[in-house]
Coordinates of C-alpha atoms (C1' of nucleotides) in Angstrom, one line a residue:
Chain A
M1 CA 45.4 162.7 134.6
Y2 CA 42.2 161.5 133.2
H3 CA 41.5 157.9 131.8
I4 CA 39.2 157.6 129.0
D5 CA 38.2 153.9 127.9
Q6 CA 37.5 153.6 124.2
R7 CA 35.6 150.3 124.7
S8 CA 33.1 151.7 127.3
P9 CA 29.6 152.1 125.6
V10 CA 29.6 155.7 127.6
P11 CA 30.6 158.4 124.9
V12 CA 34.4 159.7 125.4
Y13 CA 33.3 163.1 125.8
E14 CA 30.8 162.0 128.4
Q15 CA 33.4 160.1 130.3
L16 CA 35.7 163.0 130.3
A17 CA 33.2 165.6 131.3
R18 CA 32.1 163.5 134.4
Q19 CA 35.5 163.2 135.6
I20 CA 36.2 166.7 135.0
E21 CA 32.8 167.7 136.9
R22 CA 34.3 165.5 139.8
H23 CA 37.3 167.0 140.1
I24 CA 35.8 170.4 140.3
V25 CA 33.2 169.9 142.7
S26 CA 35.5 168.0 145.0
G27 CA 37.6 171.4 145.2
D28 CA 40.3 169.8 143.5
L29 CA 40.4 172.1 141.0
A30 CA 40.0 175.8 142.1
D31 CA 37.6 178.6 140.9
G32 CA 39.6 180.5 138.4
Q33 CA 41.9 177.6 137.6
K34 CA 42.7 177.3 133.9
L35 CA 42.2 173.7 132.4
P36 CA 44.4 172.0 130.1
S37 CA 43.9 173.5 126.3
I38 CA 41.6 171.6 123.8
R39 CA 44.7 170.6 121.9
E40 CA 46.9 169.5 124.7
L41 CA 44.3 167.6 126.6
A42 CA 43.3 165.7 123.2
S43 CA 47.0 164.9 122.5
T44 CA 47.5 163.7 126.3
L45 CA 44.4 161.4 126.1
R46 CA 44.8 160.4 122.3
I47 CA 41.5 161.6 121.3
N48 CA 40.2 164.2 118.7
P49 CA 40.1 167.7 119.5
N50 CA 36.5 168.3 118.4
T51 CA 36.0 165.8 121.3
V52 CA 37.5 168.0 123.9
V53 CA 35.5 170.9 122.7
K54 CA 32.5 169.1 123.0
T55 CA 33.4 167.9 126.5
Y56 CA 34.3 171.8 127.5
R57 CA 31.1 173.0 125.9
Q58 CA 29.2 170.7 127.9
L59 CA 30.7 171.9 131.1
E60 CA 30.3 175.5 130.1
N61 CA 26.5 174.6 129.5
E62 CA 26.3 173.1 133.2
G63 CA 28.1 176.4 134.4
L64 CA 30.9 174.6 135.8
V65 CA 33.5 176.0 133.3
S66 CA 33.9 179.6 130.9
S67 CA 36.0 180.0 128.1
R68 CA 38.1 182.9 126.8
K69 CA 39.2 183.0 123.4
G70 CA 42.7 183.1 123.1
L71 CA 43.2 182.5 126.6
G72 CA 42.0 178.8 127.6
I73 CA 39.1 177.2 129.6
F74 CA 38.8 178.2 133.2
V75 CA 36.8 177.0 136.3
S76 CA 33.9 179.3 136.9
I77 CA 31.8 178.2 140.1
L78 CA 31.1 181.7 141.5
G79 CA 28.6 181.2 144.0
M80 CA 27.9 177.9 143.3
D81 CA 26.7 175.5 146.2
L82 CA 29.9 173.0 145.9
E83 CA 28.9 171.1 148.8
G84 CA 25.4 170.5 147.6
S85 CA 26.5 169.4 144.1
R86 CA 28.9 167.0 145.8
D87 CA 26.4 165.3 147.9
S88 CA 24.1 165.3 145.2
L89 CA 26.4 163.4 142.9
F90 CA 27.4 161.3 145.4
A91 CA 23.7 160.2 146.2
E92 CA 23.6 159.6 142.7
L93 CA 26.3 157.4 142.6
T94 CA 25.4 155.6 145.7
D95 CA 21.9 155.2 144.1
E96 CA 23.1 153.5 141.1
Y97 CA 25.6 151.3 142.9
V98 CA 22.6 149.9 145.7
R99 CA 20.4 149.5 142.4
K100 CA 22.9 147.4 140.6
A101 CA 24.1 145.3 143.5
A102 CA 20.3 144.6 144.4
G103 CA 20.1 143.3 140.9
L104 CA 22.6 140.8 141.6
G105 CA 20.7 139.7 144.8
M106 CA 22.9 141.6 147.4
E107 CA 21.4 142.4 150.6
G108 CA 22.3 145.7 152.4
D109 CA 24.6 144.2 154.7
Q110 CA 26.3 142.1 152.1
I111 CA 27.0 145.4 150.1
V112 CA 28.3 147.3 153.1
Q113 CA 30.5 144.2 154.1
G114 CA 31.6 143.7 150.3
L115 CA 32.6 147.9 150.1
T116 CA 34.4 147.6 153.5
R117 CA 36.5 144.9 152.3
R118 CA 37.5 146.5 149.0
L119 CA 38.3 149.6 150.9
K120 CA 40.6 147.9 153.6
G121 CA 42.4 145.9 150.8
E122 CA 43.3 149.1 148.8
N123 CA 43.8 151.9 151.1
Chain B
M1 CA 10.4 144.5 135.3
Y2 CA 13.3 146.3 133.6
H3 CA 13.9 150.0 133.4
I4 CA 15.3 151.9 130.6
D5 CA 16.7 155.5 130.5
Q6 CA 16.3 156.7 127.3
R7 CA 18.4 160.0 128.0
S8 CA 21.1 157.8 129.2
P9 CA 24.5 157.9 127.4
V10 CA 24.6 154.2 127.8
P11 CA 22.9 152.4 124.7
V12 CA 19.6 150.7 125.2
Y13 CA 20.5 147.4 124.3
E14 CA 23.5 147.6 126.9
Q15 CA 21.3 148.9 129.6
L16 CA 19.0 146.1 129.1
A17 CA 21.7 143.6 128.5
R18 CA 23.5 144.3 131.8
Q19 CA 19.9 144.1 133.8
I20 CA 18.8 140.7 132.5
E21 CA 22.6 139.5 133.1
R22 CA 22.2 140.7 136.7
H23 CA 18.7 138.9 136.9
I24 CA 20.4 135.4 135.6
V25 CA 23.7 135.6 137.9
S26 CA 21.5 136.4 140.8
G27 CA 19.7 133.2 140.3
D28 CA 16.5 135.4 140.2
L29 CA 16.0 133.8 136.5
A30 CA 16.5 130.1 136.8
D31 CA 18.6 127.8 134.4
G32 CA 16.1 126.8 131.4
Q33 CA 13.5 129.6 132.5
K34 CA 11.9 131.4 129.2
L35 CA 12.6 135.3 128.6
P36 CA 10.0 137.4 127.5
S37 CA 9.8 137.2 123.6
I38 CA 11.2 139.8 121.3
R39 CA 8.2 141.7 120.5
E40 CA 6.4 141.5 123.8
L41 CA 9.6 142.8 125.7
A42 CA 10.0 145.5 123.1
S43 CA 6.3 146.4 123.4
T44 CA 6.6 146.3 127.1
L45 CA 9.4 148.9 127.2
R46 CA 8.3 150.8 124.3
I47 CA 11.4 150.3 122.3
N48 CA 12.2 148.7 118.9
P49 CA 12.2 145.0 118.5
N50 CA 15.6 145.3 116.7
T51 CA 17.3 146.6 120.0
V52 CA 15.9 143.5 122.1
V53 CA 17.4 141.4 119.2
K54 CA 20.7 142.8 119.8
T55 CA 20.4 142.5 123.4
Y56 CA 19.5 138.7 123.3
R57 CA 22.2 138.1 120.8
Q58 CA 24.7 139.8 123.0
L59 CA 23.4 137.6 126.0
E60 CA 24.0 134.5 123.9
N61 CA 27.4 135.4 122.6
E62 CA 27.9 135.9 126.7
G63 CA 26.8 132.2 126.9
L64 CA 24.2 133.5 129.2
V65 CA 20.9 132.5 126.9
S66 CA 20.4 130.1 124.1
S67 CA 17.8 130.8 121.3
R68 CA 15.4 128.4 119.8
K69 CA 13.6 129.3 116.6
G70 CA 9.6 129.2 117.0
L71 CA 10.0 128.6 120.8
G72 CA 11.6 132.0 122.2
I73 CA 15.0 132.8 124.1
F74 CA 16.0 130.5 127.4
V75 CA 18.2 130.9 130.2
S76 CA 21.4 128.5 129.4
I77 CA 23.7 128.7 132.2
L78 CA 24.9 124.9 132.5
G79 CA 27.9 124.4 134.3
M80 CA 28.5 128.3 135.0
D81 CA 30.2 129.7 138.1
L82 CA 27.3 131.6 139.1
E83 CA 28.3 132.8 142.4
G84 CA 31.8 133.5 141.1
S85 CA 30.2 135.4 138.3
R86 CA 28.3 137.1 140.6
D87 CA 31.2 138.2 143.0
S88 CA 33.1 139.5 140.0
L89 CA 30.4 141.7 138.9
F90 CA 29.8 142.8 142.2
A91 CA 33.6 143.7 142.7
E92 CA 33.3 145.6 139.2
L93 CA 30.7 147.6 140.7
T94 CA 32.4 148.4 143.9
D95 CA 35.4 149.5 142.1
E96 CA 33.7 151.8 139.9
Y97 CA 31.5 153.3 143.0
V98 CA 34.6 153.7 145.0
R99 CA 36.4 155.2 142.0
K100 CA 34.1 158.0 141.4
A101 CA 33.5 158.7 145.0
A102 CA 37.1 159.4 145.6
G103 CA 37.2 161.7 142.4
L104 CA 34.5 163.7 144.5
G105 CA 37.0 163.6 147.4
M106 CA 35.4 161.2 149.5
E107 CA 37.3 159.4 151.9
G108 CA 36.9 155.5 152.4
D109 CA 35.0 156.4 156.0
Q110 CA 32.6 159.1 154.3
I111 CA 31.6 156.7 151.6
V112 CA 30.8 153.8 153.9
Q113 CA 28.8 156.1 156.1
G114 CA 27.0 157.4 152.9
L115 CA 26.1 154.3 151.9
T116 CA 24.8 152.9 155.0
R117 CA 22.8 156.1 155.3
R118 CA 21.1 155.3 152.0
L119 CA 20.5 151.8 152.7
K120 CA 18.8 152.5 156.1
G121 CA 16.6 155.4 154.7
E122 CA 15.0 152.7 151.9
N123 CA 15.3 149.4 153.2
Chain C
dA1 C1' 55.1 192.8 113.1
dT2 C1' 55.7 188.4 113.8
dT3 C1' 55.2 184.2 116.7
dA4 C1' 52.9 180.6 119.0
dC5 C1' 49.6 179.9 121.7
dT6 C1' 44.5 180.0 122.7
dG7 C1' 39.0 178.9 121.5
dT8 C1' 36.2 178.8 117.4
dA9 C1' 33.8 177.0 113.1
dC10 C1' 33.1 174.2 109.3
dT11 C1' 33.5 170.4 105.9
dA12 C1' 34.0 165.5 105.2
dT13 C1' 33.8 160.6 106.3
dA14 C1' 32.9 156.4 109.2
dA15 C1' 30.9 153.7 112.7
dT16 C1' 27.7 153.0 116.1
dA17 C1' 22.5 153.1 117.8
dG18 C1' 17.7 153.1 117.2
dT19 C1' 13.7 153.3 114.7
dA20 C1' 10.6 151.2 111.0
dA21 C1' 8.6 148.0 107.8
dT22 C1' 8.4 143.8 105.6
dA23 C1' 9.3 139.1 104.9
dC24 C1' 10.6 134.4 106.0
dA25 C1' 11.0 130.3 108.6
dG26 C1' 9.9 127.1 113.0
dT27 C1' 6.8 125.7 116.7
dG28 C1' 2.5 124.0 118.8
dG29 C1' -2.4 124.1 119.6
dA30 C1' -7.3 124.6 117.6
Chain D
dT1 C1' -4.6 122.5 107.5
dC2 C1' -5.1 127.3 109.5
dC3 C1' -3.6 130.0 113.2
dA4 C1' -1.0 132.4 116.4
dC5 C1' 2.8 132.8 118.5
dT6 C1' 8.3 132.3 118.1
dG7 C1' 13.0 134.0 116.2
dT8 C1' 15.6 135.3 112.0
dA9 C1' 17.1 138.3 108.5
dT10 C1' 16.9 142.4 105.3
dT11 C1' 16.6 147.0 103.7
dA12 C1' 16.0 151.9 104.6
dC13 C1' 16.4 156.0 107.3
dT14 C1' 18.0 159.1 111.2
dA15 C1' 20.8 160.6 114.9
dT16 C1' 24.8 160.5 117.6
dT17 C1' 29.7 159.9 118.2
dA18 C1' 34.2 160.5 116.8
dT19 C1' 38.0 160.9 113.7
dA20 C1' 40.1 163.9 110.3
dG21 C1' 41.8 168.3 108.3
dT22 C1' 41.3 173.2 107.4
dA23 C1' 40.4 177.9 108.4
dC24 C1' 39.9 181.9 111.2
dA25 C1' 40.2 184.7 115.0
dG26 C1' 41.9 186.4 119.8
dT27 C1' 45.7 186.9 123.5
dA28 C1' 50.6 188.0 124.7
dA29 C1' 55.6 187.7 124.4
dT30 C1' 59.1 188.9 121.6

DNA sequence: ATTACTGTACTATAATAGTAATACAGTGGA
DNA sequence: TCCACTGTATTACTATTATAGTACAGTAAT
């Protein structure tokens, strides 16, 4: 379901939070839907339960999920501008991509060409 | 010259190393060229000299630079396949970009469209 | 009530990241 | 020689990240 790279300099709880955030904003996880329990997700991903707690707490602070003791963690996006959030996140991704590619000396045409080739090769 | 985001979960020494790596692989920094001294770069970026040391040491371990005591840190890419490295790094960037955008529910066409719009808007 | 889930809280430990300050050694120019 | 730069090394301290283990409290089905 989710993929954690232990060698990444990005903290595990952060990797996980960003992945879940994208799943929620994409509509893949609907409002009210229950997320995996802390212990279950920790077991599946082979990480510490405390790390999952940190991930869920961060998502809760961002207003994406809400927790109910004894029940679980649930997607909570009432009245959120999902499409706006999605566009915003995508714009951030694109900015980062362009900035790094530019650092490699790539021109706009080359970037688009490389991306297109990558998409044709996989999909 | 280089930009450091202190709030990023990515360690400062890692951000800096990746940026310098891209500048070297792009050919922007030629072989034998001298990099800023440890103290100078630390002062400019307002980070600790030890952090710059860590960055330079990592680049040295990757074989991109070599240090000479009393002289400085120099780009050292004799016989390296720069173009291959550049393509490889760009492929990694593209993979990450596509994977994250896909997590947002974006289709290939939408990704290319969004990227194109971003490039036309800025350049 | 018992059981098995759920989230929450707490302590402890270890490794990493970053800052701070100091000292030492090599290089080259005045 | 002296001076100002260079990289290198060391110690100390703080905060963050991650793991580990234990305990407590709420929910629901039996």
